[in-house]
Amino acid sequence: MTMLQTSDSPRRGRGVNSFASARRQVRESTSDRALTVVSAGVVGAFAVAILYPLIYVISSSFSSGAAINSGAVKLLPVDPNLDAYRQIFDSPAFVTGFINSLIYSIAGAVLGTVLTVLAAYPLSRADLDGRKTILFALLVPTLFSAGIIPTYMVVRDLHLLNTRWAIILPGAMSMFNVIITLAFYQVTIPEELLEASRLDGANDFQFLLRVVLPLSKPILAVNLLFYAIGQWNGWFTSLIYLTNEHLFPLQLVLRQILLQNQVTADQMGSDAAALVAQKELFDKLKYALLAVAMLPPLIAFPFVQKHFVRGALLGSLK
Amino acid sequence: MTARDVHPEVSSSRRSLARRRIKRNWRLYVMLLPPVIFAVLFLYWPLYGMQMAFKDFSVANGINGSPWVGLKYFRTFVDSYQFWPTIKNTIILNFYELLAGFPIPIVLALLLNSLRSALYRRGVQLILFAPHFLSTVVVVGIMVMLLDPHGGLINQATGFFGAGPIDFLGEPSLFRHIFVWSGVWQSAGYSMVIYLAALAGIDPQLHEAAKVDGASRLRRIWHIDLPGILPVTVVLLVLNMGSILSTGFEKVLLMQNSLNVGVSEVIDTYVYKVGLQSSIPQFSYATAIGVFKSVTALALLLCANWLARRISRHSLF
């Protein structure tokens, strides 16, 4: 379609273009069109396979327990109600976990983004002596990692065990984000801008705050959301660094309920009918928990989606 | 050295120029301070702590006070009855994952790229990205619910065809398949993004010229798109080789149960059990296994990089 956009005569260009596309349609009618149909079918099938379990989980969380157990829920909710959600928002473990996850996500997003910008901006400056050495030194541990035990010992020696800092600090900065941000700055902040603001008497701090940061809203958004989603979805650091249940993030609570069925223990001793009702509610509860845990990242990601294709490209060029 | 001897004034003026530049840019170094402190604390201090692997570490004596024991713990690991099963499980699981998980994003990216309708393409892309943003706990949770032997959706479906309920997650022979293909479900769409970006970077004039010459779409994929994404592909393959011993550790840990432990015990889960989960944590032993893994991973990375440079002339470094 764009093949003749650079043509000097627009009228002639359009004419040739339509002629070319007419000719192409004739030729494409066999193998090319078949390929397009097959492509659309294959990626479409993949998309359905991804979407179906997610819809099923959400539908089940709104359905009645009897409908879930009898297999009546196929795609849409059956006997829609909000019992399970009411139940989980009444549960102290869940509410604490939810609030903790929010705290970790916000703190992790802010701290991670600040560290990333502070690393990426100076390293994007061609006139910084030793930038290759510093960058290399930052990248070495990503190629050769110390493993969980030495990292655990550091957290222990810093007396961070069983504090919120243990969740926020050790993984605060990701080198992957630093590289992408660094590449973004190299492309979007021209040297003339720096020189112009130097003439205006701005130093590097002022330049970063007043020129670079306003220009880097897209990459800041990507960083904030990546770090926030990372914290929201994390559970392993809390498993090894926390024993105090009041600090547990949502994912750890989720793991206990979903994968270890730890709630059933205190449901013993009631009569049979109540037990069945509770079992049904518990089954629904699991779906509702899954739905609540997966929703925030799914809501957040379309906002960054358009940025990270560009980010990935910049990252891959580096 | 010789340069300074021959042209002392040139070299010293260059050095003083650098010194002046460093002095002028001192604010940049101040900016770098927080990330550098972070790196020293949480990236380099653990590297220093790796020496525990060569010592008889005891909490009372600390790292420096503990006596050196050389390769004792490495020998213990290699001689232990856990060694071969763990290594075998790690390698099989990760190679299977690489084999299934590496080509599919490339194929998806090429197919998606050849679609006409921008709206359809964008919609599909949005859906394909989505599961990457779900946590491992949620993904494993969904699997547990769907594969549940009592009333899970999959068992309802197989029951409809007359098959008895299958305890999918407790069946050792199914563990690897479930692990790998649920991984494809979760990450193939997102892994595709980098190939999409590389495809977008291909000069459209190449395609236009090929179209004029009458090349079919398939031929253009073969002769333009594939060579265009080759450098990215090689770099990613090399990086994947480097992490082949450690991918998916959290997911393995979540999916592991007493029934499938025979095929699901990998190096990382073993380290976690020996070092942190057991009632008598063996820090030195666990660290030694971790060091063993890191060294092997780095060696694999360097080999893959060397091979890639020899074969395709593209490489990571």
XYZ file of C-alpha atoms in Angstrom:
635
model
C 0.000 0.000 0.000
C 2.742 2.415 0.941
C 4.954 1.476 -1.935
C 4.473 4.638 -3.941
C 3.997 7.166 -1.198
C 7.257 8.778 -2.115
C 6.254 9.131 -5.745
C 6.748 12.692 -7.006
C 3.347 12.935 -8.620
C 0.547 12.034 -6.225
C -2.044 11.574 -8.956
C 0.106 9.296 -10.999
C 1.107 7.514 -7.793
C -2.440 6.769 -6.824
C -3.221 5.473 -10.251
C -0.308 3.100 -10.360
C -0.997 2.048 -6.805
C -4.555 1.025 -7.443
C -3.454 -0.756 -10.567
C -0.792 -2.579 -8.601
C -3.196 -3.565 -5.850
C -5.740 -4.808 -8.383
C -3.049 -6.916 -9.967
C -1.939 -8.112 -6.568
C -5.419 -9.187 -5.629
C -5.560 -11.381 -8.675
C -2.250 -12.970 -7.827
C -2.827 -13.199 -4.079
C -6.081 -15.015 -4.454
C -4.421 -18.411 -4.080
C -1.499 -19.045 -1.768
C -1.257 -15.648 -0.113
C -4.879 -15.446 0.782
C -4.773 -18.982 2.102
C -1.817 -18.023 4.259
C -3.661 -15.001 5.630
C -6.654 -17.140 6.526
C -4.479 -19.801 8.148
C -2.549 -17.148 10.106
C -5.720 -15.508 11.334
C -7.091 -18.916 12.317
C -3.981 -20.066 14.172
C -3.430 -16.886 16.177
C -7.170 -16.668 16.794
C -7.227 -20.217 18.169
C -4.276 -19.387 20.402
C -6.098 -16.306 21.679
C -9.209 -18.373 22.455
C -7.094 -20.941 24.312
C -5.656 -18.138 26.422
C -8.924 -16.379 27.045
C -11.098 -19.397 27.853
C -9.575 -20.402 31.235
C -9.588 -16.769 32.345
C -13.264 -16.309 31.482
C -14.093 -19.663 33.068
C -12.451 -18.642 36.354
C -14.255 -15.299 36.438
C -17.608 -16.846 35.512
C -17.231 -19.535 38.154
C -16.509 -16.951 40.823
C -19.951 -15.443 40.167
C -21.802 -18.764 39.863
C -23.416 -20.888 42.551
C -21.325 -23.612 44.129
C -23.770 -26.273 42.988
C -23.448 -25.127 39.389
C -19.647 -25.296 39.553
C -19.628 -28.778 41.056
C -22.198 -30.165 38.627
C -20.237 -28.768 35.674
C -23.034 -26.448 34.578
C -20.637 -23.515 34.182
C -19.218 -23.617 30.684
C -18.638 -20.033 29.693
C -21.026 -17.614 31.375
C -21.968 -17.488 35.087
C -24.842 -19.741 36.220
C -27.108 -18.427 39.041
C -25.006 -15.246 39.295
C -24.343 -13.951 42.811
C -21.650 -12.182 44.796
C -21.456 -14.533 47.837
C -17.832 -15.469 47.310
C -16.691 -11.872 46.990
C -18.603 -10.883 50.097
C -16.932 -13.765 51.899
C -13.381 -12.910 50.881
C -13.719 -9.233 51.661
C -14.852 -10.296 55.152
C -11.767 -12.447 55.601
C -9.020 -10.705 57.620
C -6.217 -12.751 56.034
C -7.325 -11.703 52.581
C -7.786 -8.023 53.404
C -4.370 -7.832 55.121
C -2.778 -9.585 52.154
C -4.450 -7.235 49.719
C -3.281 -4.138 51.622
C 0.243 -5.550 52.009
C 0.413 -6.254 48.285
C -0.671 -2.683 47.591
C 2.057 -1.357 49.899
C 4.746 -3.555 48.322
C 3.602 -2.669 44.817
C 3.569 1.073 45.337
C 6.839 1.163 47.283
C 8.519 -1.197 44.829
C 7.318 0.803 41.845
C 8.552 4.136 43.214
C 11.876 2.876 44.531
C 12.587 0.767 41.463
C 11.804 3.593 39.068
C 13.924 6.095 40.988
C 16.907 3.719 41.046
C 16.428 2.866 37.386
C 16.369 6.502 36.257
C 19.353 7.355 38.466
C 21.289 4.498 36.877
C 20.071 4.890 33.308
C 20.351 8.629 32.789
C 24.037 9.112 33.717
C 24.954 5.920 31.865
C 23.227 7.246 28.753
C 25.569 10.249 28.681
C 28.380 9.811 26.177
C 30.602 12.210 28.138
C 30.520 10.126 31.339
C 33.948 8.663 31.922
C 33.925 5.025 32.913
C 30.332 4.390 31.793
C 31.253 1.131 30.055
C 32.987 -0.108 33.202
C 30.105 0.834 35.476
C 27.531 -0.710 33.155
C 29.579 -3.877 32.885
C 29.919 -4.044 36.672
C 26.145 -3.740 37.003
C 25.550 -6.472 34.415
C 27.974 -9.080 35.786
C 25.654 -10.258 38.599
C 22.867 -10.851 36.068
C 25.104 -13.258 34.167
C 26.587 -14.885 37.228
C 24.184 -14.972 40.142
C 25.047 -15.791 43.707
C 21.969 -17.910 44.347
C 19.336 -17.768 47.027
C 21.400 -18.746 50.069
C 24.040 -15.956 49.909
C 21.277 -13.429 49.167
C 19.302 -14.732 52.125
C 22.395 -14.332 54.333
C 22.772 -10.693 53.244
C 19.145 -9.939 54.075
C 19.658 -11.668 57.407
C 22.875 -9.770 58.174
C 21.162 -6.466 57.385
C 18.470 -7.428 59.935
C 15.753 -7.166 57.321
C 14.196 -10.576 57.977
C 10.527 -10.261 58.836
C 10.300 -6.630 57.806
C 8.625 -5.037 54.815
C 12.057 -3.935 53.594
C 13.014 -7.542 52.904
C 10.307 -7.658 50.250
C 10.985 -4.230 48.772
C 14.765 -3.822 48.812
C 16.622 -6.926 47.540
C 15.025 -6.951 44.087
C 14.347 -3.227 43.885
C 16.236 -2.538 40.642
C 16.060 -4.711 37.543
C 18.922 -4.435 35.082
C 16.541 -5.262 32.254
C 14.608 -2.060 32.994
C 17.843 -0.093 33.305
C 18.944 -1.201 29.837
C 15.612 -0.306 28.247
C 15.513 3.074 29.993
C 19.117 3.759 29.053
C 18.349 3.015 25.401
C 15.292 5.260 25.587
C 17.400 8.176 26.824
C 20.047 7.659 24.170
C 17.381 7.912 21.497
C 15.108 10.639 22.890
C 17.422 13.114 24.623
C 19.507 14.863 21.966
C 22.828 16.371 22.958
C 21.709 19.814 21.713
C 19.106 19.870 24.462
C 21.771 19.416 27.113
C 23.934 22.115 25.577
C 21.037 24.542 25.318
C 20.110 24.091 28.951
C 23.773 24.400 29.962
C 23.797 27.794 28.274
C 20.761 28.661 30.357
C 22.822 27.847 33.419
C 21.215 24.530 34.349
C 23.380 21.879 35.965
C 22.912 18.110 35.547
C 20.471 17.800 38.448
C 18.287 20.553 37.072
C 18.539 19.134 33.567
C 17.404 15.712 34.787
C 14.492 17.144 36.753
C 13.262 19.801 34.345
C 14.075 18.416 30.907
C 14.734 14.680 31.018
C 11.931 13.621 33.371
C 9.151 15.504 31.556
C 10.358 13.946 28.307
C 10.426 10.446 29.721
C 6.807 9.974 30.777
C 6.332 6.843 28.621
C 9.400 5.092 29.990
C 8.538 6.171 33.544
C 5.075 4.651 33.101
C 6.584 1.405 31.813
C 9.008 1.262 34.740
C 6.382 2.042 37.375
C 3.998 -0.577 36.050
C 6.649 -3.245 35.531
C 7.927 -2.883 39.062
C 4.416 -2.662 40.504
C 3.243 -5.765 38.654
C 6.425 -7.569 39.649
C 5.749 -6.850 43.319
C 2.051 -7.637 43.028
C 2.830 -11.042 41.530
C 5.788 -11.914 43.767
C 5.548 -14.541 46.474
C 8.868 -16.328 46.772
C 10.779 -13.578 48.582
C 7.979 -13.343 51.136
C 8.038 -17.122 51.531
C 11.701 -17.122 52.517
C 12.022 -13.759 54.309
C 8.729 -13.509 56.228
C 7.247 -15.584 59.004
C 4.933 -12.877 60.364
C 1.541 -13.461 58.739
C 0.572 -9.803 59.095
C 3.185 -8.946 56.470
C 2.179 -11.632 53.948
C 1.292 -10.368 50.473
C -1.826 -11.559 48.701
C -0.027 -14.157 46.573
C 1.268 -15.964 49.634
C -2.203 -16.008 51.189
C -3.487 -17.274 47.869
C -0.893 -20.021 47.794
C -1.933 -21.206 51.241
C -5.594 -21.350 50.342
C -5.387 -22.573 46.742
C -2.479 -24.951 46.765
C -2.349 -26.105 50.331
C -6.059 -26.018 51.188
C -5.237 -24.665 54.617
C -8.672 -23.264 55.338
C -10.481 -26.609 55.417
C -8.918 -27.642 58.711
C -11.055 -25.335 60.847
C -14.234 -26.306 59.041
C -14.309 -29.776 60.598
C -16.911 -30.678 63.229
C -19.968 -29.028 61.705
C -22.938 -31.100 60.517
C -23.070 -32.611 57.053
C -25.358 -30.101 55.344
C -23.341 -27.174 56.604
C -20.183 -28.951 55.546
C -21.469 -29.355 51.994
C -22.533 -25.711 51.900
C -19.151 -24.666 53.186
C -17.370 -26.894 50.701
C -19.345 -25.280 47.910
C -18.610 -21.813 49.183
C -14.955 -22.714 49.545
C -14.797 -23.905 45.936
C -16.272 -20.615 44.757
C -13.996 -18.745 47.075
C -10.980 -20.108 45.259
C -12.261 -18.845 41.925
C -13.054 -15.447 43.389
C -9.585 -15.246 44.954
C -8.008 -16.052 41.601
C -10.142 -13.416 39.927
C -9.226 -10.741 42.465
C -5.516 -11.585 42.293
C -5.339 -11.524 38.525
C -7.409 -8.435 37.931
C -5.037 -5.570 38.888
C -2.209 -6.602 36.527
C -4.690 -7.285 33.737
C -6.185 -3.829 34.190
C -2.758 -2.203 34.292
C -1.103 -3.851 31.330
C -3.040 -2.357 28.389
C -1.739 1.018 29.533
C 1.870 -0.036 29.079
C 1.239 -2.333 26.152
C 1.799 0.281 23.464
C 5.064 1.350 25.064
C 6.794 -1.934 25.510
C 6.917 -2.946 21.867
C 9.025 0.162 21.376
C 10.919 -0.559 24.571
C 11.680 -4.088 23.468
C 12.912 -2.802 20.126
C 15.218 -0.297 21.771
C 16.361 -2.964 24.183
C 17.108 -5.386 21.384
C 19.141 -2.832 19.483
C 21.451 -2.356 22.430
C 53.352 3.099 29.019
C 55.254 3.606 25.818
C 52.728 6.127 24.615
C 53.387 8.224 27.664
C 57.121 7.946 27.173
C 56.936 9.031 23.556
C 54.316 11.727 23.854
C 54.240 12.754 27.472
C 52.478 16.024 26.822
C 49.717 14.468 24.691
C 48.907 11.769 27.188
C 48.993 14.020 30.212
C 46.785 16.590 28.517
C 44.338 13.813 27.663
C 44.364 12.681 31.244
C 43.821 16.142 32.590
C 41.010 16.548 30.085
C 39.373 13.414 31.459
C 39.934 14.671 34.982
C 38.321 17.964 34.103
C 35.384 16.141 32.542
C 34.945 13.975 35.623
C 35.065 17.078 37.773
C 32.517 18.837 35.584
C 30.219 15.784 35.642
C 30.443 15.099 39.370
C 26.688 15.431 39.641
C 26.254 12.435 37.329
C 28.375 10.330 39.673
C 26.248 11.497 42.592
C 23.166 10.314 40.689
C 24.812 6.947 40.182
C 25.460 6.583 43.888
C 22.088 5.079 44.960
C 22.046 2.415 42.212
C 25.688 1.611 42.927
C 24.974 1.247 46.655
C 22.059 -1.020 45.732
C 24.339 -3.105 43.522
C 27.018 -3.366 46.193
C 24.529 -4.445 48.862
C 22.259 -6.786 46.967
C 24.287 -7.907 43.952
C 27.934 -7.931 45.051
C 27.688 -8.762 48.730
C 25.908 -12.046 47.864
C 28.708 -12.770 45.385
C 31.169 -12.283 48.228
C 29.034 -14.598 50.348
C 29.467 -17.362 47.785
C 32.719 -18.275 49.535
C 30.498 -20.032 52.063
C 30.499 -22.869 49.544
C 34.179 -23.451 50.273
C 33.891 -23.093 54.042
C 32.349 -24.926 56.947
C 29.973 -22.079 57.617
C 28.484 -21.772 61.054
C 26.226 -18.949 62.111
C 28.225 -18.458 65.320
C 31.549 -17.859 63.526
C 30.246 -15.846 60.577
C 31.611 -16.076 57.053
C 35.095 -14.831 57.851
C 35.531 -16.882 60.986
C 34.511 -20.185 59.462
C 37.293 -22.547 58.372
C 38.065 -23.278 54.719
C 37.214 -26.796 53.599
C 37.966 -26.555 49.884
C 35.721 -28.578 47.633
C 34.255 -30.750 50.380
C 30.648 -29.706 49.793
C 30.927 -29.954 46.029
C 32.157 -33.505 46.487
C 29.285 -34.221 48.857
C 26.818 -33.038 46.225
C 28.362 -34.980 43.335
C 28.539 -38.124 45.460
C 25.013 -37.804 46.856
C 22.268 -40.062 45.575
C 20.280 -36.882 44.754
C 22.875 -35.668 42.257
C 21.966 -37.509 39.061
C 18.170 -37.423 39.421
C 18.271 -33.688 40.170
C 20.607 -32.872 37.275
C 18.599 -35.079 34.940
C 15.276 -33.500 35.924
C 16.688 -29.989 35.568
C 18.104 -30.620 32.116
C 15.112 -32.534 30.736
C 12.585 -30.014 32.049
C 14.434 -27.000 30.747
C 15.414 -28.427 27.366
C 11.844 -29.540 26.835
C 10.733 -26.038 27.710
C 13.274 -24.478 25.354
C 12.320 -26.830 22.534
C 8.614 -26.037 22.871
C 8.814 -22.491 24.128
C 11.438 -21.005 21.822
C 10.047 -21.527 18.287
C 6.369 -20.892 19.064
C 6.745 -17.140 19.759
C 8.660 -16.778 16.479
C 5.924 -18.548 14.544
C 3.238 -16.491 16.312
C 5.048 -13.244 15.531
C 5.407 -14.151 11.837
C 1.752 -15.181 11.579
C 0.529 -12.115 13.424
C 2.713 -9.922 11.267
C 1.222 -11.312 8.074
C -2.351 -10.446 9.083
C -4.133 -7.759 7.103
C -6.650 -6.339 9.542
C -4.936 -4.017 11.995
C -7.886 -4.229 14.369
C -7.846 -8.024 14.517
C -4.083 -7.979 14.916
C -4.179 -5.536 17.794
C -6.983 -7.401 19.539
C -5.234 -10.749 19.283
C -1.962 -9.207 20.419
C -3.628 -7.763 23.507
C -5.053 -11.165 24.444
C -1.795 -13.007 23.778
C 0.143 -10.655 26.065
C -2.300 -10.907 28.960
C -1.269 -14.107 30.781
C 2.330 -12.923 31.094
C 1.084 -10.435 33.657
C -0.537 -13.081 35.843
C 1.437 -14.323 38.802
C 2.803 -17.856 38.919
C 0.561 -18.543 41.895
C -2.505 -17.572 39.882
C -1.451 -19.638 36.855
C -0.749 -22.696 38.967
C -3.983 -21.997 40.851
C -5.951 -22.000 37.592
C -4.243 -25.251 36.601
C -5.085 -26.852 39.943
C -8.729 -25.845 39.590
C -9.087 -26.965 35.979
C -7.167 -30.219 36.463
C -8.805 -31.126 39.778
C -9.630 -34.851 39.832
C -12.943 -34.150 41.592
C -15.043 -32.019 39.287
C -12.306 -30.035 37.512
C -13.257 -28.851 34.048
C -10.762 -31.062 32.203
C -11.821 -34.181 34.085
C -15.456 -33.373 33.358
C -14.558 -33.236 29.678
C -12.609 -36.489 29.705
C -15.379 -38.051 31.844
C -17.850 -37.121 29.105
C -15.882 -39.367 26.762
C -15.933 -42.169 29.302
C -12.489 -41.816 30.826
C -12.108 -42.039 34.582
C -10.859 -39.069 36.574
C -7.121 -38.454 36.282
C -5.067 -36.815 39.022
C -3.069 -34.772 36.501
C -0.799 -32.973 38.953
C -0.087 -36.116 40.938
C 0.843 -38.165 37.891
C 4.650 -38.092 37.464
C 4.523 -38.954 33.762
C 2.393 -35.870 33.065
C 4.314 -33.347 35.153
C 6.740 -32.213 32.436
C 4.039 -31.825 29.804
C 1.788 -29.816 32.094
C 4.685 -27.638 33.209
C 5.951 -26.905 29.706
C 2.647 -26.372 27.927
C 1.179 -24.211 30.669
C 4.400 -22.198 30.309
C 3.730 -21.841 26.591
C 0.189 -20.767 27.441
C 1.497 -18.099 29.783
C 4.541 -16.693 28.036
C 4.501 -17.424 24.292
C 2.461 -14.318 23.564
C 4.729 -12.043 25.492
C 7.965 -13.604 24.263
C 6.710 -12.780 20.795
C 6.926 -9.030 21.472
C 10.626 -8.802 20.769
C 10.244 -10.547 17.406
C 7.338 -8.255 16.541
C 9.565 -5.306 17.318
C 12.336 -6.732 15.150
C 9.848 -7.378 12.331
C 8.618 -3.805 12.591
C 12.206 -2.688 12.189
C 12.609 -4.378 8.803
C 12.758 -1.876 5.972
C 9.328 -1.975 4.262
C 11.011 -1.235 0.936
C 12.417 -4.762 0.981
C 8.882 -6.127 1.087
C 7.647 -3.705 -1.552
C 10.479 -4.603 -3.881
C 9.831 -8.313 -3.373
C 6.107 -7.788 -3.993
C 6.858 -6.044 -7.274
C 9.003 -9.004 -8.235
C 6.009 -11.235 -7.569
C 7.263 -12.933 -4.410
C 4.541 -14.694 -2.456
C 3.952 -13.928 1.202
C 5.539 -17.213 2.204
C 8.659 -16.440 0.186
C 8.874 -12.995 1.732
C 8.652 -14.515 5.226
C 11.422 -16.925 4.308
C 13.750 -14.498 2.532
C 13.056 -11.187 4.321
C 11.371 -11.690 7.693
C 13.406 -14.641 8.951
C 16.825 -13.164 8.085
C 15.577 -9.891 9.569
C 14.895 -11.387 12.993
C 17.895 -13.728 12.990
C 20.186 -11.488 15.115
C 17.552 -11.110 17.845
C 16.809 -14.828 17.695
C 20.450 -15.748 18.188
C 20.883 -13.351 21.112
C 17.776 -14.714 22.818
C 18.826 -18.295 22.223
C 22.228 -17.620 23.789
C 20.590 -15.916 26.775
C 18.203 -18.842 27.139
C 21.113 -21.235 27.192
C 22.533 -19.240 30.092
C 19.366 -19.567 32.123
C 18.607 -23.140 31.126
C 19.334 -24.423 34.618
C 17.119 -21.978 36.435
C 13.983 -21.182 34.457
C 10.668 -21.652 36.142
C 11.944 -22.432 39.621
C 9.007 -20.755 41.362
C 6.531 -22.616 39.226
C 8.239 -25.964 39.825
C 8.101 -25.305 43.552
C 4.390 -24.490 43.382
C 3.564 -27.530 41.252
C 5.682 -29.905 43.284
C 3.961 -32.466 45.508
C 4.946 -35.707 47.145
C 3.617 -37.712 44.196
C 5.568 -35.982 41.433
C 8.737 -35.102 43.357
C 10.659 -37.803 41.511
C 10.468 -35.837 38.259
C 10.002 -32.336 39.672
C 13.044 -32.089 41.935
C 15.402 -29.661 40.148
C 18.638 -28.051 41.346
C 16.888 -24.935 42.638
C 14.187 -26.732 44.583
C 16.843 -28.975 46.077
C 18.897 -25.924 47.140
C 15.795 -24.389 48.687
C 15.026 -27.547 50.627
C 18.559 -28.163 51.841
C 19.324 -24.536 52.623
C 16.168 -22.916 53.885
C 13.316 -25.332 54.370
C 14.923 -28.067 56.434
C 14.978 -27.889 60.204
C 18.795 -27.955 60.164
C 19.704 -25.585 57.318
C 22.946 -26.562 55.600
C 24.047 -23.164 54.303
C 27.443 -24.222 52.990
C 26.121 -27.284 51.211
C 23.231 -25.367 49.622
C 25.553 -22.548 48.547
C 27.942 -25.069 46.994
C 25.112 -26.508 44.904
C 24.153 -22.969 43.893
C 27.735 -22.183 42.877
C 27.874 -25.433 40.930
C 24.757 -24.334 39.075
C 25.956 -20.776 38.396
C 29.312 -21.934 37.067
C 27.663 -24.515 34.804
C 25.169 -21.914 33.587
C 27.904 -19.410 32.792
C 29.891 -22.081 30.956
C 26.806 -22.992 28.918
C 26.232 -19.338 28.104
C 29.818 -18.829 26.935
C 29.714 -22.048 24.858
C 26.435 -21.047 23.231
C 27.790 -17.579 22.537
C 30.945 -19.009 20.987
C 28.952 -21.442 18.862
C 26.572 -18.719 17.738
C 29.450 -16.516 16.668
C 31.040 -19.375 14.746
C 27.863 -20.473 13.005
C 25.767 -17.385 12.440
C 28.203 -14.503 13.045
C 25.700 -13.018 15.495
C 26.337 -13.236 19.206
C 25.583 -11.725 22.570
C 29.091 -10.347 23.118
